Amino acid sequence: MTTSSPRLNVVREGDGPFVVLSHALGCDLHMWDGVAAQLARAHTVIRYDHRNHGCSEVVPGVLRVETLAQDASELIARETGGEPVHFVGLSMGGMTAQALAVRHAAQLKTVVIANSAAHYPDQAPWRLRAETVAAKGVAAIAPGAVARWLTPAYAATPEGAVAARTLHDTLVRTDAQGYIESCNAVAAIDFRDSNRRIATPTLVIGGLQDEATPMAMSEAMVAQIPGARLATIDAAHLSAVERPVEFAQMLIDYWRSL
């Protein structure tokens, strides 16, 4: 087993054109449950846990988002027999999508970058989060993270309360050192120049109530990526959890429009 080819936990369902779903930092493939249920009616949906997350392998050492993109490329090659995919990434998954699009464009039909960023001018909050996890464990940052992920109105509903508990428990189960390395990888991104070389049709989805990656970050990516379109969704950071039916329909409408 090499660090470039970790064992990844993968779930495959449905039949039709390939869609690959890439999750956020501190989550796992179940973040996509609602969206996958919609898409699997007419697509082959492939979800996976990033390295250091969920049931995938924890790989020691420094991590870069470009490495996550290589993981995704190898996964696509294994799962699709060479057929290009619709790649949908949210937050860290959206960063993976940006790195993937400039390095492995032949594997992609389209790219969707949701609730994400191309660059963080201030890395101090990320350093503080990593230091907190190193000192106190992932549980110390979990309540604050989940509070940013979902709108208070949604979290107050019975469905939202279950989602919040599930997300919290998933985050707390994440390997602490693996989370720290992933956190550092996210903090270090800078796709502002490379995004200008993306030639794959791209949809950027921004959350109107997303405080973790505000709308300005989505607008900046649209300005960088040639021909990219912007769509908005009335949700916080994990828009795919909060509004899965609307999120899935946005994808379908975009694919049909091309």
XYZ file of C-alpha atoms in Angstrom:
258
model
C 0.000 0.000 0.000
C 1.468 3.372 -0.997
C 0.538 6.821 0.205
C -0.626 7.661 -3.332
C -3.088 4.752 -3.440
C -4.810 4.414 -0.087
C -7.669 2.003 0.485
C -10.825 4.057 -0.024
C -14.311 3.143 1.161
C -16.619 3.334 -1.879
C -20.385 2.968 -2.345
C -21.814 2.507 -5.835
C -25.532 2.562 -6.677
C -27.912 3.124 -9.569
C -27.389 2.823 -13.308
C -26.704 5.373 -16.027
C -24.132 8.126 -16.585
C -21.433 8.201 -13.914
C -21.597 10.744 -11.089
C -18.872 10.909 -8.421
C -19.677 12.680 -5.138
C -16.833 14.070 -3.003
C -17.579 15.127 0.578
C -16.553 17.913 2.961
C -13.805 17.987 5.608
C -14.801 15.986 8.669
C -17.714 14.256 6.951
C -18.001 10.962 5.089
C -19.869 9.603 2.081
C -23.142 9.571 4.047
C -23.163 13.367 3.750
C -24.521 12.613 0.267
C -27.296 10.169 1.262
C -30.166 12.440 0.238
C -28.586 13.624 -3.013
C -27.476 10.113 -3.987
C -31.001 8.772 -3.501
C -32.265 11.324 -6.029
C -29.490 10.876 -8.579
C -29.359 7.066 -8.470
C -32.758 6.920 -10.186
C -31.048 7.702 -13.503
C -27.296 7.661 -12.826
C -24.531 5.410 -11.559
C -23.619 7.249 -8.364
C -20.198 6.633 -6.828
C -19.536 8.009 -3.357
C -16.351 7.582 -1.375
C -14.701 8.536 1.893
C -11.600 10.679 1.449
C -8.380 9.313 2.913
C -8.258 10.018 6.678
C -12.087 10.043 6.772
C -14.915 7.602 7.385
C -13.944 4.002 6.649
C -11.081 4.870 4.307
C -7.448 4.395 5.232
C -5.729 6.879 7.530
C -2.453 7.800 5.832
C 0.260 9.371 8.027
C 2.111 12.458 6.890
C 1.602 15.836 5.289
C -1.360 16.072 2.915
C -2.171 18.365 -0.018
C -5.491 18.735 -1.805
C -3.687 17.767 -5.015
C -3.160 14.352 -3.398
C -6.902 14.075 -2.795
C -7.398 14.841 -6.489
C -5.003 12.031 -7.386
C -6.981 9.688 -5.123
C -10.146 10.717 -6.966
C -8.529 10.205 -10.371
C -7.424 6.689 -9.466
C -10.903 5.928 -8.089
C -12.530 7.116 -11.326
C -10.159 4.987 -13.394
C -10.984 1.893 -11.315
C -14.742 2.377 -11.228
C -15.727 3.577 -14.704
C -13.653 1.679 -17.239
C -12.479 4.955 -18.733
C -15.859 6.652 -19.114
C -15.760 10.324 -18.046
C -17.831 11.368 -15.039
C -19.808 14.246 -13.627
C -17.668 15.132 -10.582
C -19.498 16.888 -7.742
C -17.524 18.168 -4.767
C -18.668 20.125 -1.734
C -16.264 22.173 0.415
C -13.073 20.050 0.582
C -14.626 17.964 -2.181
C -15.000 21.138 -4.227
C -11.321 21.892 -3.680
C -10.560 18.365 -4.846
C -12.656 19.104 -7.939
C -10.629 22.225 -8.740
C -7.348 20.314 -8.510
C -8.778 17.387 -10.491
C -10.086 19.559 -13.340
C -6.668 20.934 -14.285
C -4.828 17.625 -13.888
C -7.249 14.985 -15.169
C -9.671 16.788 -17.478
C -10.077 13.741 -19.743
C -11.832 11.923 -16.882
C -14.488 14.620 -16.509
C -17.708 15.486 -18.320
C -18.555 18.290 -15.913
C -17.428 19.669 -12.581
C -19.657 21.006 -9.812
C -17.983 22.999 -7.030
C -20.375 23.583 -4.122
C -19.874 25.614 -0.938
C -16.158 25.822 -1.542
C -13.226 28.177 -2.001
C -10.189 28.626 -4.226
C -8.016 30.384 -1.643
C -7.991 31.467 2.013
C -6.207 34.808 2.476
C -6.210 34.256 6.245
C -5.003 30.843 7.388
C -5.039 31.711 11.090
C -8.480 30.176 11.804
C -7.342 26.912 10.235
C -4.138 26.886 12.278
C -6.153 27.521 15.444
C -8.524 24.672 14.592
C -5.633 22.268 13.988
C -3.971 23.336 17.252
C -7.221 22.827 19.154
C -7.664 19.313 17.758
C -4.027 18.499 18.575
C -4.514 19.631 22.169
C -8.091 18.533 22.914
C -9.246 16.137 20.186
C -11.802 16.466 17.398
C -14.692 16.596 19.874
C -13.532 20.053 20.960
C -14.299 21.606 17.566
C -17.315 19.459 16.611
C -20.180 21.577 18.028
C -18.895 24.750 16.373
C -18.366 22.981 13.054
C -21.852 21.495 12.963
C -23.325 24.899 13.885
C -21.683 26.356 10.757
C -22.770 23.449 8.572
C -26.550 23.797 8.959
C -28.893 26.767 9.322
C -30.432 27.102 12.816
C -33.911 26.833 11.288
C -33.118 23.481 9.688
C -31.269 22.149 12.733
C -34.361 22.921 14.831
C -36.575 20.588 12.771
C -36.806 16.877 13.649
C -35.042 15.938 10.400
C -32.374 18.589 10.945
C -31.759 17.509 14.527
C -31.070 13.957 13.352
C -28.761 15.261 10.622
C -26.874 17.435 13.108
C -26.355 14.529 15.520
C -25.202 12.248 12.709
C -22.754 14.826 11.373
C -21.439 15.505 14.874
C -20.861 11.817 15.541
C -19.147 11.330 12.171
C -16.834 14.254 12.826
C -15.932 13.054 16.322
C -15.044 9.616 14.938
C -12.575 11.161 12.468
C -8.950 10.343 13.242
C -7.469 13.394 14.975
C -4.122 13.465 13.160
C -5.807 12.677 9.865
C -8.177 15.575 10.457
C -5.284 17.922 11.301
C -3.443 17.014 8.080
C -6.665 17.491 6.077
C -7.254 20.804 7.807
C -3.760 21.957 6.872
C -4.305 20.845 3.276
C -7.477 22.916 3.023
C -5.799 25.947 4.571
C -2.989 25.874 2.019
C -5.087 25.873 -1.178
C -4.531 28.460 -3.881
C -6.303 27.649 -7.153
C -6.699 31.272 -8.294
C -4.322 30.871 -11.237
C -4.917 27.209 -12.092
C -8.703 27.753 -12.197
C -8.177 29.905 -15.281
C -6.990 26.754 -17.089
C -10.108 24.686 -16.332
C -11.724 23.747 -19.642
C -14.380 21.355 -18.259
C -17.944 22.748 -18.069
C -18.265 23.975 -14.480
C -21.149 24.832 -12.178
C -20.428 26.655 -8.920
C -23.077 26.426 -6.180
C -23.035 28.992 -3.391
C -25.059 28.864 -0.180
C -26.955 32.050 0.601
C -26.538 31.373 4.335
C -23.066 29.835 4.162
C -20.767 31.501 6.697
C -17.943 28.989 6.214
C -17.477 29.723 2.493
C -19.460 32.925 1.843
C -21.010 33.732 -1.517
C -18.073 35.989 -2.430
C -15.858 32.889 -2.591
C -18.220 31.238 -5.082
C -18.387 34.431 -7.134
C -14.587 34.584 -7.227
C -14.362 31.036 -8.591
C -16.926 31.805 -11.280
C -14.828 34.804 -12.322
C -11.705 32.628 -12.519
C -13.070 29.575 -14.375
C -13.812 30.155 -18.077
C -17.508 29.738 -18.824
C -18.439 28.747 -15.278
C -22.015 29.282 -14.134
C -23.179 30.300 -10.665
C -26.227 28.871 -8.910
C -27.398 29.736 -5.409
C -29.147 27.656 -2.797
C -30.806 28.927 0.383
C -28.759 26.879 2.831
C -25.696 26.967 5.058
C -22.404 25.177 4.357
C -23.646 21.610 3.889
C -26.308 22.541 1.353
C -26.459 18.966 0.036
C -27.538 17.766 3.493
C -29.997 20.565 4.155
C -31.643 20.677 0.709
C -30.837 17.388 -1.052
C -33.759 17.365 -3.493
C -33.122 20.949 -4.593
C -29.371 20.292 -4.785
C -29.835 17.196 -6.950
C -32.258 19.027 -9.239
C -29.690 21.804 -9.737
C -27.217 19.201 -10.953
C -29.710 17.560 -13.296
C -30.832 20.894 -14.720
C -27.226 21.891 -15.338
C -26.323 18.625 -17.055
C -29.418 18.821 -19.250
C -28.583 22.387 -20.258
C -25.280 21.436 -21.863
